[in-house]
mmCIF file of C-alpha atoms and ligand atoms in Angstrom:
data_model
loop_
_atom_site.group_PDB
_atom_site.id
_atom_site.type_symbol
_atom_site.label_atom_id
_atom_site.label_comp_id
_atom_site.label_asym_id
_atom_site.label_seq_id
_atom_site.Cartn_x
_atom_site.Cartn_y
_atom_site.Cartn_z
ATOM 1 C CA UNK A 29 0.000 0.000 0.000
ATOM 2 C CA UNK A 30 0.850 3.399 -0.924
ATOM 3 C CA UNK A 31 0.887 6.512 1.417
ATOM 4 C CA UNK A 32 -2.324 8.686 0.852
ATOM 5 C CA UNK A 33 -2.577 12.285 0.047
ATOM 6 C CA UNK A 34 -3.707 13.126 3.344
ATOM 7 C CA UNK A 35 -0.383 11.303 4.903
ATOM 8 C CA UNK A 36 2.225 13.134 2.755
ATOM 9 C CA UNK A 37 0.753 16.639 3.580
ATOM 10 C CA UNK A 38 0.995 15.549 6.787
ATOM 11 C CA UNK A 39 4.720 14.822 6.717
ATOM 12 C CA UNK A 40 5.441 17.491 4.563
ATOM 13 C CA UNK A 41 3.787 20.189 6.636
ATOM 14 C CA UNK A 42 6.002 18.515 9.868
ATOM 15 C CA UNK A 43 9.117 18.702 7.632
ATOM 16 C CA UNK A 44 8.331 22.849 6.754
ATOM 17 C CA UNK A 45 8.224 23.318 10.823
ATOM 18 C CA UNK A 46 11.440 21.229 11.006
ATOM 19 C CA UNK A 47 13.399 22.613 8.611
ATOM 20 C CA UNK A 48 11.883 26.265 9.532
ATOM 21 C CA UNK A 49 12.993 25.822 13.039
ATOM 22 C CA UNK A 50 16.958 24.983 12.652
ATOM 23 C CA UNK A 51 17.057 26.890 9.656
ATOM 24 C CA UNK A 52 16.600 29.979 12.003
ATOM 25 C CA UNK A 53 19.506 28.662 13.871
ATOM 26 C CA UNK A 54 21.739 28.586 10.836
ATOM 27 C CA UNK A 55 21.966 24.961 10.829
ATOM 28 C CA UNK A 56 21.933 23.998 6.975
ATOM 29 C CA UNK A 57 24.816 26.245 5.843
ATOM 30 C CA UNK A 58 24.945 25.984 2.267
ATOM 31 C CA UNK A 59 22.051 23.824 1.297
ATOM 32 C CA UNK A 60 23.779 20.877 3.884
ATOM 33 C CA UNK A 61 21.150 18.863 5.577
ATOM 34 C CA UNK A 62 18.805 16.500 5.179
ATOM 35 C CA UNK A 63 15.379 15.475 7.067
ATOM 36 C CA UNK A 64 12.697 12.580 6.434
ATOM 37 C CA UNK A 65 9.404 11.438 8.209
ATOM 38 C CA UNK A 66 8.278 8.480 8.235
ATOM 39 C CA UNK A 67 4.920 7.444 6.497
ATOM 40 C CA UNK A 68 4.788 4.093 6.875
ATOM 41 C CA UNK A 69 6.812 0.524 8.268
ATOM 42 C CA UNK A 70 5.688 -2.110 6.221
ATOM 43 C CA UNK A 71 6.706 -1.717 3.115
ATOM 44 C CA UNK A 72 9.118 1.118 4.157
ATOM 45 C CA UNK A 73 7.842 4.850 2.937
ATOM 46 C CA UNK A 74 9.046 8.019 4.021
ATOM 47 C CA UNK A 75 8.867 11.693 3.153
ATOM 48 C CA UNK A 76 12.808 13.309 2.266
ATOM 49 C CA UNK A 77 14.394 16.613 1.551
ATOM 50 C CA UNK A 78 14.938 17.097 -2.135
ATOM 51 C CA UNK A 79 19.104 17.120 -2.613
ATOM 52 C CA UNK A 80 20.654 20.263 -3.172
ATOM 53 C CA UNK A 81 17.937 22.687 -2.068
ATOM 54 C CA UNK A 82 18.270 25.481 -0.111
ATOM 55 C CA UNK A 83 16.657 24.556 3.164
ATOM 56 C CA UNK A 84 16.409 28.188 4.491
ATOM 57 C CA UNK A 85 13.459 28.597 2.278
ATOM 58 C CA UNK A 86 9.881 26.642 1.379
ATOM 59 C CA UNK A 87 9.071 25.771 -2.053
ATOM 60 C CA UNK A 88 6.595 23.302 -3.290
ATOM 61 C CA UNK A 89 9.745 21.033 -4.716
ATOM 62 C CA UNK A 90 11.203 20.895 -1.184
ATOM 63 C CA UNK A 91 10.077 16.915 -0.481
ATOM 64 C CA UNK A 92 9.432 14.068 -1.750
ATOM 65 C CA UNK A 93 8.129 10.377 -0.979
ATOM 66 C CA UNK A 94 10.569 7.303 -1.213
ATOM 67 C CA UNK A 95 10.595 3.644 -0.694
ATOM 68 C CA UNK A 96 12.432 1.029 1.272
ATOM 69 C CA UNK A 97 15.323 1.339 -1.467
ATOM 70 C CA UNK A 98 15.663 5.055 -1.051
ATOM 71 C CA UNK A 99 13.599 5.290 -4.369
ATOM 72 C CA UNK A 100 10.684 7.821 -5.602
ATOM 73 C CA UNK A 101 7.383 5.869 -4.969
ATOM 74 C CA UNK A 102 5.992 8.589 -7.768
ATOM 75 C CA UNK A 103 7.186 10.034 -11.009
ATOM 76 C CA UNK A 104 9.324 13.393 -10.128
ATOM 77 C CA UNK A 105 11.990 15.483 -11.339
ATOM 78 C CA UNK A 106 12.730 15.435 -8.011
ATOM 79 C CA UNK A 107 16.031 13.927 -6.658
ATOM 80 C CA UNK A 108 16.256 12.270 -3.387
ATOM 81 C CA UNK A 109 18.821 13.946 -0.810
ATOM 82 C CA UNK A 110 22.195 12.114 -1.636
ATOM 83 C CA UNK A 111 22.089 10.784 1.843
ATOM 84 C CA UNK A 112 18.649 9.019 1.877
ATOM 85 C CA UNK A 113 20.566 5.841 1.663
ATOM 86 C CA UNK A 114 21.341 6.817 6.034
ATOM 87 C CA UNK A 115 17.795 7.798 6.231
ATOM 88 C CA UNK A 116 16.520 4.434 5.098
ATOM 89 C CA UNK A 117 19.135 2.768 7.578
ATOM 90 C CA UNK A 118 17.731 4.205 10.407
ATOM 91 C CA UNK A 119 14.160 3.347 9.756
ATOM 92 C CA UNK A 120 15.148 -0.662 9.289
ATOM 93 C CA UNK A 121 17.357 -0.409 12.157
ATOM 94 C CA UNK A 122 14.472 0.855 14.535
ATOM 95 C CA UNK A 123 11.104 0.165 13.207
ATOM 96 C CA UNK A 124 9.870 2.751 16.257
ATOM 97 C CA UNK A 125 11.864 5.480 14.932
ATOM 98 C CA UNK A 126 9.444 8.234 13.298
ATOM 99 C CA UNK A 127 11.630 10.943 12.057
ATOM 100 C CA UNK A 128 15.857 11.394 11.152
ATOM 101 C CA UNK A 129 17.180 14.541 10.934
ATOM 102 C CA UNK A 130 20.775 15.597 9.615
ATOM 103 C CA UNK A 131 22.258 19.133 10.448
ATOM 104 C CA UNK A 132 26.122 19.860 9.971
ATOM 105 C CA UNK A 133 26.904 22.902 12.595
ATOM 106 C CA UNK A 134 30.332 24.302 13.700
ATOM 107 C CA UNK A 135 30.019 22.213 17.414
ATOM 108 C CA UNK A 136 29.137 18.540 16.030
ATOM 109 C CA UNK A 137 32.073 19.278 13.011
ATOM 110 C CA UNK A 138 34.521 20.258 16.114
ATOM 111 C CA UNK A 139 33.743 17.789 18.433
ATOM 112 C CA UNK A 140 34.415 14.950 15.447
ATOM 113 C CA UNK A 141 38.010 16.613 14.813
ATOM 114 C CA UNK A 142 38.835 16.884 18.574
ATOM 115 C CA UNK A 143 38.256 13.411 18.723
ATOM 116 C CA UNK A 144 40.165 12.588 15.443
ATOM 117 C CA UNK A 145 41.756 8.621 15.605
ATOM 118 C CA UNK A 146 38.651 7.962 17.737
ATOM 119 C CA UNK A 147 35.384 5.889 17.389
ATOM 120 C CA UNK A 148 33.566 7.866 19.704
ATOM 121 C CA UNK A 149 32.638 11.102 21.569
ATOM 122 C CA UNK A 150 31.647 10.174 25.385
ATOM 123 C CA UNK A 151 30.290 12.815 27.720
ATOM 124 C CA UNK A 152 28.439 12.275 31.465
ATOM 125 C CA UNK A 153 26.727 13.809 34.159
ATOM 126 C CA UNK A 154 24.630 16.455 32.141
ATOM 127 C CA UNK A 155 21.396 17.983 32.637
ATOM 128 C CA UNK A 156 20.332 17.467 29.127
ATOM 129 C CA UNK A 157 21.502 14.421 28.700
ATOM 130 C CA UNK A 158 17.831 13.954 29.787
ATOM 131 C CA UNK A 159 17.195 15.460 26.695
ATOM 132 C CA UNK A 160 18.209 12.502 24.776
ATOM 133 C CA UNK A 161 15.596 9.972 26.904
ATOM 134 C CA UNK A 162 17.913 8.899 29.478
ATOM 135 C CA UNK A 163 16.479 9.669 32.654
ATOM 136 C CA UNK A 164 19.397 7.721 34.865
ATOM 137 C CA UNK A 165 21.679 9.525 37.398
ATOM 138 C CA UNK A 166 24.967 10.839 36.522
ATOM 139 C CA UNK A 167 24.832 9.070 32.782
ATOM 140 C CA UNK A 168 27.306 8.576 30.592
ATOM 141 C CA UNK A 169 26.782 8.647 26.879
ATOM 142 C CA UNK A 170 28.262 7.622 24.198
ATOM 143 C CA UNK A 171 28.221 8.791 20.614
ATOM 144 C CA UNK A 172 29.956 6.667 17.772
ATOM 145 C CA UNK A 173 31.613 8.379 15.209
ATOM 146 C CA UNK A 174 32.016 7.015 11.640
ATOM 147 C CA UNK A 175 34.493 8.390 9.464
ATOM 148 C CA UNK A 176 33.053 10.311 6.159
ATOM 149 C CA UNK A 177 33.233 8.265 3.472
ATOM 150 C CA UNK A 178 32.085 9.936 -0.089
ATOM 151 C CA UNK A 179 30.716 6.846 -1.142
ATOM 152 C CA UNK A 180 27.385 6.975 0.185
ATOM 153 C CA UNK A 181 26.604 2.874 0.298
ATOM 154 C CA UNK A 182 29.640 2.821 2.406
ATOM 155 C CA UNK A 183 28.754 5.413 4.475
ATOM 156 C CA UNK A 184 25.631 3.820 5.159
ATOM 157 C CA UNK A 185 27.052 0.664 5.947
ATOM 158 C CA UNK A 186 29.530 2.229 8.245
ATOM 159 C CA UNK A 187 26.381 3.336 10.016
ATOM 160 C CA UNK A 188 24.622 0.620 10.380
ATOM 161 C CA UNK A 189 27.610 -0.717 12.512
ATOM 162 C CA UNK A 190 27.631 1.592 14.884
ATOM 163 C CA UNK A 191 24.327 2.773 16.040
ATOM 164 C CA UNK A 192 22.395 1.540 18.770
ATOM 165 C CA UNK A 193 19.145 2.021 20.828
ATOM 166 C CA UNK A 194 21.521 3.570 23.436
ATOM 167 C CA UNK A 195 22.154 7.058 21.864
ATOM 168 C CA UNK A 196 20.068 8.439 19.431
ATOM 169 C CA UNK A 197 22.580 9.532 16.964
ATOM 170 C CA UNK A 198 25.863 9.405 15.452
ATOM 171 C CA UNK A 199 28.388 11.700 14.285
ATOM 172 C CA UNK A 200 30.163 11.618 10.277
ATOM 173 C CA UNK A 201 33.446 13.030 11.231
ATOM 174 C CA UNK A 202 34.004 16.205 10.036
ATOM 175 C CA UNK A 203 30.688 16.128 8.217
ATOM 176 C CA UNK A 204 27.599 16.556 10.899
ATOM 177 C CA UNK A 205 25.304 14.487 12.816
ATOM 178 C CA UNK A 206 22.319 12.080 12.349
ATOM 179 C CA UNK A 207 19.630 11.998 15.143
ATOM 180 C CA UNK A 208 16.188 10.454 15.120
ATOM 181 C CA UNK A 209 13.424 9.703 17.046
ATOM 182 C CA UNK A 210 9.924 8.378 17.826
ATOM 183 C CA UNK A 211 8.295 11.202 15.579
ATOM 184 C CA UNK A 212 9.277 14.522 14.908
ATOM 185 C CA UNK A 213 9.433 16.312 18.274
ATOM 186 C CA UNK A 214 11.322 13.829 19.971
ATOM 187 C CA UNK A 215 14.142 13.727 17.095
ATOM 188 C CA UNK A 216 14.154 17.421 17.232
ATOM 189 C CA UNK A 217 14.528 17.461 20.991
ATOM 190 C CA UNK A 218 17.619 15.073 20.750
ATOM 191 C CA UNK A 219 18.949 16.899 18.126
ATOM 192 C CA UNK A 220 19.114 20.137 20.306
ATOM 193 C CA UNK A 221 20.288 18.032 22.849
ATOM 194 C CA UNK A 222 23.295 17.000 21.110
ATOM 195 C CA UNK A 223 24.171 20.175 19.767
ATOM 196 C CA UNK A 224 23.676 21.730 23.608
ATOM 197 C CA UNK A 225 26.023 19.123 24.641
ATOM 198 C CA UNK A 226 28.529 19.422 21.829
ATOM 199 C CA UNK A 227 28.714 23.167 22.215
ATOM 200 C CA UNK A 228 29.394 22.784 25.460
ATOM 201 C CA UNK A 229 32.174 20.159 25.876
ATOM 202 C CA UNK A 230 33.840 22.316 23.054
ATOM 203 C CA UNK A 231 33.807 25.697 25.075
ATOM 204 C CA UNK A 232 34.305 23.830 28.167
ATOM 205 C CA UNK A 233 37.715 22.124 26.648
ATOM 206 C CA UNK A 234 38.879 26.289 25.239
ATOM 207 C CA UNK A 235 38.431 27.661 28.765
ATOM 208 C CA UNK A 236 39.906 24.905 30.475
ATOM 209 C CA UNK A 237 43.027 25.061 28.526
ATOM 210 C CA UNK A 238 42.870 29.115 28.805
ATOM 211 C CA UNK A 239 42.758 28.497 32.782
ATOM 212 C CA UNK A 240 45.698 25.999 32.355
ATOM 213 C CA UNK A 241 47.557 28.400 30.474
ATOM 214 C CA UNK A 242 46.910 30.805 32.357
ATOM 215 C CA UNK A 243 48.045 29.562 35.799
ATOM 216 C CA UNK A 244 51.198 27.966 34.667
ATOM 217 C CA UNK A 245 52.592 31.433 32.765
ATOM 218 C CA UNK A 246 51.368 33.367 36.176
HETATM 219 C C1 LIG B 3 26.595 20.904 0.418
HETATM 220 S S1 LIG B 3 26.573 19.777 1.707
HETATM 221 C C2 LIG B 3 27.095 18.230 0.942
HETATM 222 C C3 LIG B 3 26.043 17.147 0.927
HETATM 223 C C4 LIG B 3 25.567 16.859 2.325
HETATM 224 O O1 LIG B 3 26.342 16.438 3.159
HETATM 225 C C5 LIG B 3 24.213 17.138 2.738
HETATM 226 O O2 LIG B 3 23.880 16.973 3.893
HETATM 227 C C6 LIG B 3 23.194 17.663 1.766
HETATM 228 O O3 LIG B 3 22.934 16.781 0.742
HETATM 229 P P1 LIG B 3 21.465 16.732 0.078
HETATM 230 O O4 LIG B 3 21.654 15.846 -1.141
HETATM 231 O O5 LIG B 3 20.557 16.151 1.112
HETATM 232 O O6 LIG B 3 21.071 18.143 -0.276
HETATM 233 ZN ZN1 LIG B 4 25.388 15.887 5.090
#
């Protein structure tokens, strides 16, 4: 079964809020990021970005509707965001999962090059660590990193190693971040999670090494 009219609207007016919302915050510099909503589990349909649009602005050519290969379910001129290939990964991975948004942003590039050589970003004892669904005391997350390989297939792959029902996300390194969640307010709300938690672990690391510099010239 196809997804109705009345279903695609629906995603599409949820991806307009989306994209709306962290476009405001600068987060698709230079027509980077992706988004999707799900439509439907079984057989796999979600709504995408269109690739190489400019996400600061609403158009009627913004989204489209593919399948469980990442293809158009319709006939379009439309092109599928390059990455829907990580899109579709998520969805199969966990059938709960609703909506999988992609920003890149200064903090999530940074904190994948401090961590260069590494698999992983780790971080504990945060308020909005909450943010991310994980209610216990003094937890520690951890975020895999993949490295950022062109070749989209691969990258997807890479992916699909790495991510687990722990953390809601991973990092490309030197790229940006995926997130997702059980619909669209929940993957938004671990996506500003992450980037809280990025931004700070990256400012936190400056001034701690401005302090250290500064007490051993003094
Ligand atoms: C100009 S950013 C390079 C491609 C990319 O990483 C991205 O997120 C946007 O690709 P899309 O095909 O979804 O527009
Ligand atoms: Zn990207």
């Amino acid at each position: 079964m196809t997804a109705t009219l009345e279903q695609r609207l629906d995603a599409f007016r949820r991806l307009d809020d989306a994209k709306l919302t962290f476009a405001r915050r600068d987060w698709f510099p230079g027509t980077s990021g992706n988004l999707s909503i799900k439509i439907q589990n079984d057989p796999l349909q979600f709504a995408v970005t269109a690739s190489g649009k400019d996400k600061t602005k609403l158009s009627p050519e913004d989204y489209l509707v593919v399948d469980q290969d990442s293809r158009p379910v319709d006939e379009t001129a439309l092109k599928p965001s390059a990455e829907t290939l990580i899109h579709a990964v998520v969805y199969k991975t966990f059938p709960k999962a609703g909506a999988c948004f992609h920003v890149h942003t200064v903090w999530n590039n940074l904190i994948s090059e401090l961590y260069f050589g590494q698999r992983a970003f780790s971080i504990q004892g945060q308020e909005l660590i909450k943010g991310l669904g994980i209610w216990e005391e003094n937890a520690r997350i951890t975020v895999p990193i993949v490295e950022n390989f062109a070749d989209i297939p691969t990258l997807a792959t890479e992916i699909e190693k790495v991510i687990t029902s722990e953390v809601p996300g991973v990092l490309i390194r030197n790229h940006g971040i995926y997130t997702w969640g059980g619909n669209d307010f929940e993957a938004k709300r671990h996506l500003e999670a992450f980037e809280f938690l990025f931004e700070y672990h990256a400012r936190w690391l400056q001034l701690r090494q401005a302090v250290v510099s500064t007490t051993t010239t003094n």
